[in-house]
XYZ file of C-alpha atoms in Angstrom:
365
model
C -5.553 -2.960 0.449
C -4.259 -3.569 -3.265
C -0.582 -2.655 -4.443
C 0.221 -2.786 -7.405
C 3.911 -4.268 -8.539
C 5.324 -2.543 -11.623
C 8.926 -2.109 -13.385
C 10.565 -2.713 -16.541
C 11.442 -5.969 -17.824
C 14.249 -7.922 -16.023
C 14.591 -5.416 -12.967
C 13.791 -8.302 -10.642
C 9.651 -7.322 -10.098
C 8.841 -11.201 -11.058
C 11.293 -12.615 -8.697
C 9.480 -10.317 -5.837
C 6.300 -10.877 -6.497
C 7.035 -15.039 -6.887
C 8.532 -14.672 -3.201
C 5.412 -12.704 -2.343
C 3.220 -15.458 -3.392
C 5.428 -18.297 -1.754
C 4.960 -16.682 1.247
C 0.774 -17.120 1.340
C 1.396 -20.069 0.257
C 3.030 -21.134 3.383
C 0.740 -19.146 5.660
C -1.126 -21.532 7.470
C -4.038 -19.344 8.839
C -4.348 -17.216 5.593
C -3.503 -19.327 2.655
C -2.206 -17.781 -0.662
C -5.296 -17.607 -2.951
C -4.882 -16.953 -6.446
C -7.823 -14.480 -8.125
C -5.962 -14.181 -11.528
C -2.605 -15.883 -12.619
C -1.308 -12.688 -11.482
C -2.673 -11.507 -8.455
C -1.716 -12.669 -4.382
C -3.105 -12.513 -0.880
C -0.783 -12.638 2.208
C -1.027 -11.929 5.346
C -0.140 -8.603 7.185
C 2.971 -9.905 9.696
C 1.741 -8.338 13.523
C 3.128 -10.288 16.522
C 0.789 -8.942 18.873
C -1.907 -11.555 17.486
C -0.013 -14.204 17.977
C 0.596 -12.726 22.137
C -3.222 -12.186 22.143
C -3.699 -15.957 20.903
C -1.363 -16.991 24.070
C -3.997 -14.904 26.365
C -7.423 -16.219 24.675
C -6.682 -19.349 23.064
C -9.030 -18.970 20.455
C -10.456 -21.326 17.919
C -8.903 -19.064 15.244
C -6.603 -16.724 14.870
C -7.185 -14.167 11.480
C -4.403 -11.282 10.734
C -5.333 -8.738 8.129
C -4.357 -9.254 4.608
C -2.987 -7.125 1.371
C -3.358 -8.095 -2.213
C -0.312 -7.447 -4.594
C -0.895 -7.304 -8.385
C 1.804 -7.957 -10.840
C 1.312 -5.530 -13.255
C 3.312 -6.611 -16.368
C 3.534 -5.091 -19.631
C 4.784 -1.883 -19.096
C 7.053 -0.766 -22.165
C 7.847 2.243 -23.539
C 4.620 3.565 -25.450
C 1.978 1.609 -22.815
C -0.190 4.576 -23.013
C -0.429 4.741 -26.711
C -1.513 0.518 -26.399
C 2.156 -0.847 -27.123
C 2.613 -4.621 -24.733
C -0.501 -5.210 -22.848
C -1.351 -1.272 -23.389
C -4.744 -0.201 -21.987
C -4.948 -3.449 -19.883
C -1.732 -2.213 -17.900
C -3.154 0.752 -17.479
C -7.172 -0.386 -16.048
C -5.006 -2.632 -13.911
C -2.592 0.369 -11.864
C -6.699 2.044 -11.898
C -7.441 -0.851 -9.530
C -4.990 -0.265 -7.161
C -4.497 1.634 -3.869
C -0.893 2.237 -4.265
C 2.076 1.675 -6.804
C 5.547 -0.844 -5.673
C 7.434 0.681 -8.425
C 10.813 -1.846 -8.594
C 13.739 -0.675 -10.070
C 17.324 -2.115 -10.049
C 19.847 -1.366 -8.577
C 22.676 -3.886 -9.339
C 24.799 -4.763 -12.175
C 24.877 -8.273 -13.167
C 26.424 -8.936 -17.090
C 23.788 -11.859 -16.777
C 20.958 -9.950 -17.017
C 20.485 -7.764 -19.783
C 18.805 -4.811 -18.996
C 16.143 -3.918 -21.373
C 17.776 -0.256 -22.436
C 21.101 -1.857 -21.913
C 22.662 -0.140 -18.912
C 21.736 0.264 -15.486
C 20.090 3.906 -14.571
C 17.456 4.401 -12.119
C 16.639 8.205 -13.108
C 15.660 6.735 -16.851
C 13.774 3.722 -15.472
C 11.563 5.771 -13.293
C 10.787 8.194 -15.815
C 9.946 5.911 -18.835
C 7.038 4.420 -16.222
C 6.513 7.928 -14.814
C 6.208 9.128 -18.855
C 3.492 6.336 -19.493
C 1.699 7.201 -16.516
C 1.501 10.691 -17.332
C 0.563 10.703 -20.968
C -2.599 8.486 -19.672
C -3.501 11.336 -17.515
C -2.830 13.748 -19.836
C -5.530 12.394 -22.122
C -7.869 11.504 -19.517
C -7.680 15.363 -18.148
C -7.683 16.925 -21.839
C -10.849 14.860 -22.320
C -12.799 16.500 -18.922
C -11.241 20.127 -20.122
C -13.277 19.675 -23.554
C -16.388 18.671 -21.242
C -15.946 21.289 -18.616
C -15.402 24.136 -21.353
C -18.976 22.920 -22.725
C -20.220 22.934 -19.206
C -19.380 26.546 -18.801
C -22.253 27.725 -21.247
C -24.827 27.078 -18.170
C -22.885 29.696 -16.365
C -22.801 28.087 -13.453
C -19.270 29.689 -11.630
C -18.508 25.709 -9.773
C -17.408 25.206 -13.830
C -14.769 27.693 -14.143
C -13.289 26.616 -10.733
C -12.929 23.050 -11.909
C -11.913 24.241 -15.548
C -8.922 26.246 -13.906
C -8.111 23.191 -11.741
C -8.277 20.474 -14.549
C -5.652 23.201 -16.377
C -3.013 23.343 -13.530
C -2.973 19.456 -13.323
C -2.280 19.428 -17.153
C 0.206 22.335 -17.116
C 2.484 20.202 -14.335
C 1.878 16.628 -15.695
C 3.318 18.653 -19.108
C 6.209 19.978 -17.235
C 6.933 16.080 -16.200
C 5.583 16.094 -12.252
C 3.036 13.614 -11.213
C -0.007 14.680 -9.465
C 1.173 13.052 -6.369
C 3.774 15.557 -6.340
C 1.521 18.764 -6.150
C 0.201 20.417 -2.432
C -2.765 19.800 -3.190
C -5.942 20.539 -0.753
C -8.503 18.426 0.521
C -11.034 19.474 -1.562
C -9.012 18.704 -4.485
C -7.810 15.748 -3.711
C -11.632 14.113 -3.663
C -11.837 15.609 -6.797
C -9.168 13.400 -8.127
C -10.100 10.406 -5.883
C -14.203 10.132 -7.039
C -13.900 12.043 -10.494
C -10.572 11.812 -12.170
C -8.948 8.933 -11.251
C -5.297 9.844 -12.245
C -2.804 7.234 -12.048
C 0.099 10.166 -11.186
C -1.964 10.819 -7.856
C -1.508 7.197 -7.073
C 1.175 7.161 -3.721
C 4.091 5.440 -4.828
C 6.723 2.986 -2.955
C 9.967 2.426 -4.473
C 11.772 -0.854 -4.375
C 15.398 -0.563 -4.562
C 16.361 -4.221 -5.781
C 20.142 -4.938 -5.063
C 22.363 -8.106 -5.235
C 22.994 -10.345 -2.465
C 26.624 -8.963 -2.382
C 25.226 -5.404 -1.547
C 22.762 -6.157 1.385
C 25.525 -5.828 4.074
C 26.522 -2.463 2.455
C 23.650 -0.938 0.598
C 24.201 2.284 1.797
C 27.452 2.800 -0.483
C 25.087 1.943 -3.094
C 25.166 4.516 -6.369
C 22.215 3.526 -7.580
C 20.064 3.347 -4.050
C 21.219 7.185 -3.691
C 20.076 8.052 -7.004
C 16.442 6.490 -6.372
C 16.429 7.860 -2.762
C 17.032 12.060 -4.563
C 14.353 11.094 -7.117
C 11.713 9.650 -4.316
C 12.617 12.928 -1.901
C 11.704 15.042 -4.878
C 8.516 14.066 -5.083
C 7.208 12.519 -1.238
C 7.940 8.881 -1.904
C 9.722 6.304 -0.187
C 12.717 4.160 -0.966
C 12.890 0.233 0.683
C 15.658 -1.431 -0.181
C 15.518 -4.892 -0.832
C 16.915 -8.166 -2.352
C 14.499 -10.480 -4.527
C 16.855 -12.562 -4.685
C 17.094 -13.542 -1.268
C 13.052 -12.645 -0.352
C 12.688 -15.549 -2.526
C 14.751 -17.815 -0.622
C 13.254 -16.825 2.446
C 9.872 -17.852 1.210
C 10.536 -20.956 0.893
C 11.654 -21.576 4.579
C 9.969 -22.681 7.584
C 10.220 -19.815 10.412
C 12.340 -21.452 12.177
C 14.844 -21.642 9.346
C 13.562 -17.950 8.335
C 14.961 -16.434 11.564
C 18.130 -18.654 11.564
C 18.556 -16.915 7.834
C 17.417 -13.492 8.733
C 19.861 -13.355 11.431
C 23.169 -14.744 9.419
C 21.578 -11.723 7.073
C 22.276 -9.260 10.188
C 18.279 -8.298 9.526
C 15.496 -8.633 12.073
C 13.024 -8.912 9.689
C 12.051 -10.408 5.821
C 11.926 -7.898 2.954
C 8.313 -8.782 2.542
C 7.870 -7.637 6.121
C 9.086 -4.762 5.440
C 7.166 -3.607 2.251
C 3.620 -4.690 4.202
C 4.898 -2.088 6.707
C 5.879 0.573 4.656
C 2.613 0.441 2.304
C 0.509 1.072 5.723
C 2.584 3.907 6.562
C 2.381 4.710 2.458
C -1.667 4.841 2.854
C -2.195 5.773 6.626
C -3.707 2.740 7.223
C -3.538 1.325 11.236
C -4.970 -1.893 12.750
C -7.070 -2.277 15.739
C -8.031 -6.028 17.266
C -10.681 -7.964 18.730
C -10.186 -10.674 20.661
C -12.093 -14.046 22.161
C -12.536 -17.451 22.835
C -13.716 -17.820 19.170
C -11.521 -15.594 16.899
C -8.649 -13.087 17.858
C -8.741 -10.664 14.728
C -6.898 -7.819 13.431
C -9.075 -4.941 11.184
C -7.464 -2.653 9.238
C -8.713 0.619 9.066
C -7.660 4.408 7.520
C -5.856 7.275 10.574
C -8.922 9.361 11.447
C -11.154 6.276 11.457
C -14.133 6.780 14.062
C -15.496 4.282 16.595
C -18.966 3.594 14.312
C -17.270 3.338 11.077
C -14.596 0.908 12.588
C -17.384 -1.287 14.186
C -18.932 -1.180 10.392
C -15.708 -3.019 9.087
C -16.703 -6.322 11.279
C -20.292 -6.104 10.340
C -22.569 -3.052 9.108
C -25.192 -3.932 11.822
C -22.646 -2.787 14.329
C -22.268 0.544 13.012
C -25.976 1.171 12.506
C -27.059 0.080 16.163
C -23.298 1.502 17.804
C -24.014 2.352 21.198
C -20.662 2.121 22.498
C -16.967 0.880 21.972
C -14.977 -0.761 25.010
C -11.273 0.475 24.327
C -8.173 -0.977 25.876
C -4.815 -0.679 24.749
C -2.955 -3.956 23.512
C -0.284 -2.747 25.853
C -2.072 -1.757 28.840
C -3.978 -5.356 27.974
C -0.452 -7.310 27.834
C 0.808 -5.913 30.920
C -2.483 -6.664 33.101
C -2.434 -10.326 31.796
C -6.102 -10.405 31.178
C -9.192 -7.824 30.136
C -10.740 -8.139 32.988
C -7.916 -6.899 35.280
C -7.157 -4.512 32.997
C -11.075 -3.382 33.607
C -10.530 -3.637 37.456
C -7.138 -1.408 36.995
C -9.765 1.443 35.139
C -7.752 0.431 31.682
C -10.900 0.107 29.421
C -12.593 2.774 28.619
C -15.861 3.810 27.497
C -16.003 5.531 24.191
C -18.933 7.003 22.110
C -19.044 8.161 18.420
C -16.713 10.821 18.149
C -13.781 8.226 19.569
C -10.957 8.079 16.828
C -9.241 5.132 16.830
C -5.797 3.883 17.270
C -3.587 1.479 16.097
C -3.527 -1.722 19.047
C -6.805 -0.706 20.521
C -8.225 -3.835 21.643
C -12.195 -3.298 21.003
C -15.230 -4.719 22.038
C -18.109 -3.172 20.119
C -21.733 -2.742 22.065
C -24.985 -2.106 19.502
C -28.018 -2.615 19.595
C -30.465 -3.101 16.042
């Protein structure tokens, strides 16, 4: 999973995305790797590996990861090739889903790059850039579609009407990911147009260190939370300020902090968390003398096509997945008196997955 960081200048997306990468850093099992100057790996936080590791004691223990791209040079005119121009825009292409951060405190400090703080204009001059790439990517198909409708085949005329509709809201200011749109259209976007607007989007509310305690009475957290009802999104809230501080403490000192902080858990936490439920993405585990693992997969996932994610043999010779729940696992102590209890079941191809099945994977190639 890839999300992609974006905001304006001084709206505090550096200061995230340095405590994001402090964090791998300090993750023993999964260190931070860097790809690019601008790109980090960390590890997806899930507790029930670490009670799994107390029950196998295995020679490794391997949690799921998610890469975060700072995207930087977004300015007004990004679609027309103003900053870094086209290369801001290939780079949102490569991602799964959009942290859009936008600030929410006032701090004479920090100048704010249109010189006042106001959420409403900050998401629209990103929304703005995103849309006039779309725009010019969809006018572009319309001029090959119309051509396409001299063979007289009627799938062209469908398409044509479709492209039109996109182009008539994007006009009209509303971002693909916006529209009700059906299934059928929606792989039309995902494997032909590629439209940044369609992209899901996660807002990060960034607020001072004075505000965490009382966020809520927040102006400017209100004003992003209308804008991201409007249109299906999300709002986290969440300090940079502090999420870098964090990062930079052993977890002993992290929960010591966290808790002085009234929170349960880091901001970082948090985002990993909300980005699954962003994407409908769940885990399921394996687990062993040798590794305990988690996998992450999409909701609707089948038994096969989850087996493929450990190794493509597995979902060419599937036979058969052994399913028990973490919990029903947990609370018999061990999978084998969770198998005497009739806990693990027997599931063919047709077995959707969920998130905490425990899986052993039988196959034969």
């Amino acid at each position: 999973m890839k999300l992609g960081i974006v905001g304006l200048p001084n709206v505090g997306k550096s200061t995230l995305f340095n405590a994001i990468t402090k964090a791998g850093a300090e993750c023993a099992n999964y260190p931070f790797c860097t790809i690019e100057p601008n790109v980090g790996i960390v590890p997806v936080p899930d507790e029930r590996l670490n009670v799994l590791a107390q029950m196998y004691n295995p020679e490794k223990v391997t949690p799921t990861t998610i890469e975060f791209v700072d995207i930087a040079g977004l300015v007004k005119g990004a679609s027309r090739g103003e900053g870094l121009g086209n290369k801001f825009l290939s780079h949102i292409r490569e991602v799964d889903a959009i942290v859009h951060v936008v600030r929410c405190f006032e701090d004479n400090n920090i100048v704010h790059v249109d010189g006042s703080i106001d959420p409403k204009r900050d998401v629209e001059t990103i929304n703005l850039e995103l849309i006039f790439a779309d725009l010019e990517m969809l006018e572009k198909r319309i001029d090959r579609t119309r051509k396409m409708l001299k063979s007289g085949d009627k799938k062209y005329q469908i398409e044509l009407e479709f492209f039109e509709m996109l182009k008539e809201n994007l006009e009209k200011g509303i971002p693909v990911r916006a529209l009700k749109l059906t299934d059928e259209e929606k792989q039309i976007i995902d494997h032909q147009l590629f439209l940044l607007t369609s992209k899901p989007v996660l807002y990060a509310a960034n607020i001072s260190e004075e505000d965490m305690q009382s966020y809520q009475n927040n102006k400017f957290v209100k004003e992003l939370e209308n804008i991201a009802k409007s249109e299906g999104s999300e709002v986290m809230v969440i300090c940079a300020k502090i999420e870098e501080e964090i990062a930079q403490l052993d977890d002993e000192e992290k929960k010591v902090f966290l808790n002085e902080l009234g929170l349960d858990e880091s901001g970082l936490d948090r985002l990993i968390k909300a980005s699954y439920r962003l994407l409908g993405l769940i885990s399921f585990l394996t687990a062993g003398p040798k590794e305990v693992r988690a996998w992450t997969i999409k909701k609707g996932t089948k038994a096969p096509q989850a087996a493929g994610k450990i190794h493509s043999d597995f979902e060419k010779g599937f036979i058969r997945a052994e399913i028990v729940s973490y919990d029903d696992l947990v609370s018999c102590g061990s999978y084998n008196a969770a198998r005497e209890k009739g806990l693990v079941r027997s599931e063919g191809r047709d077995y959707i997955m969920k998130d905490g099945d425990v899986a052993l994977f039988r196959f034969n190639v």
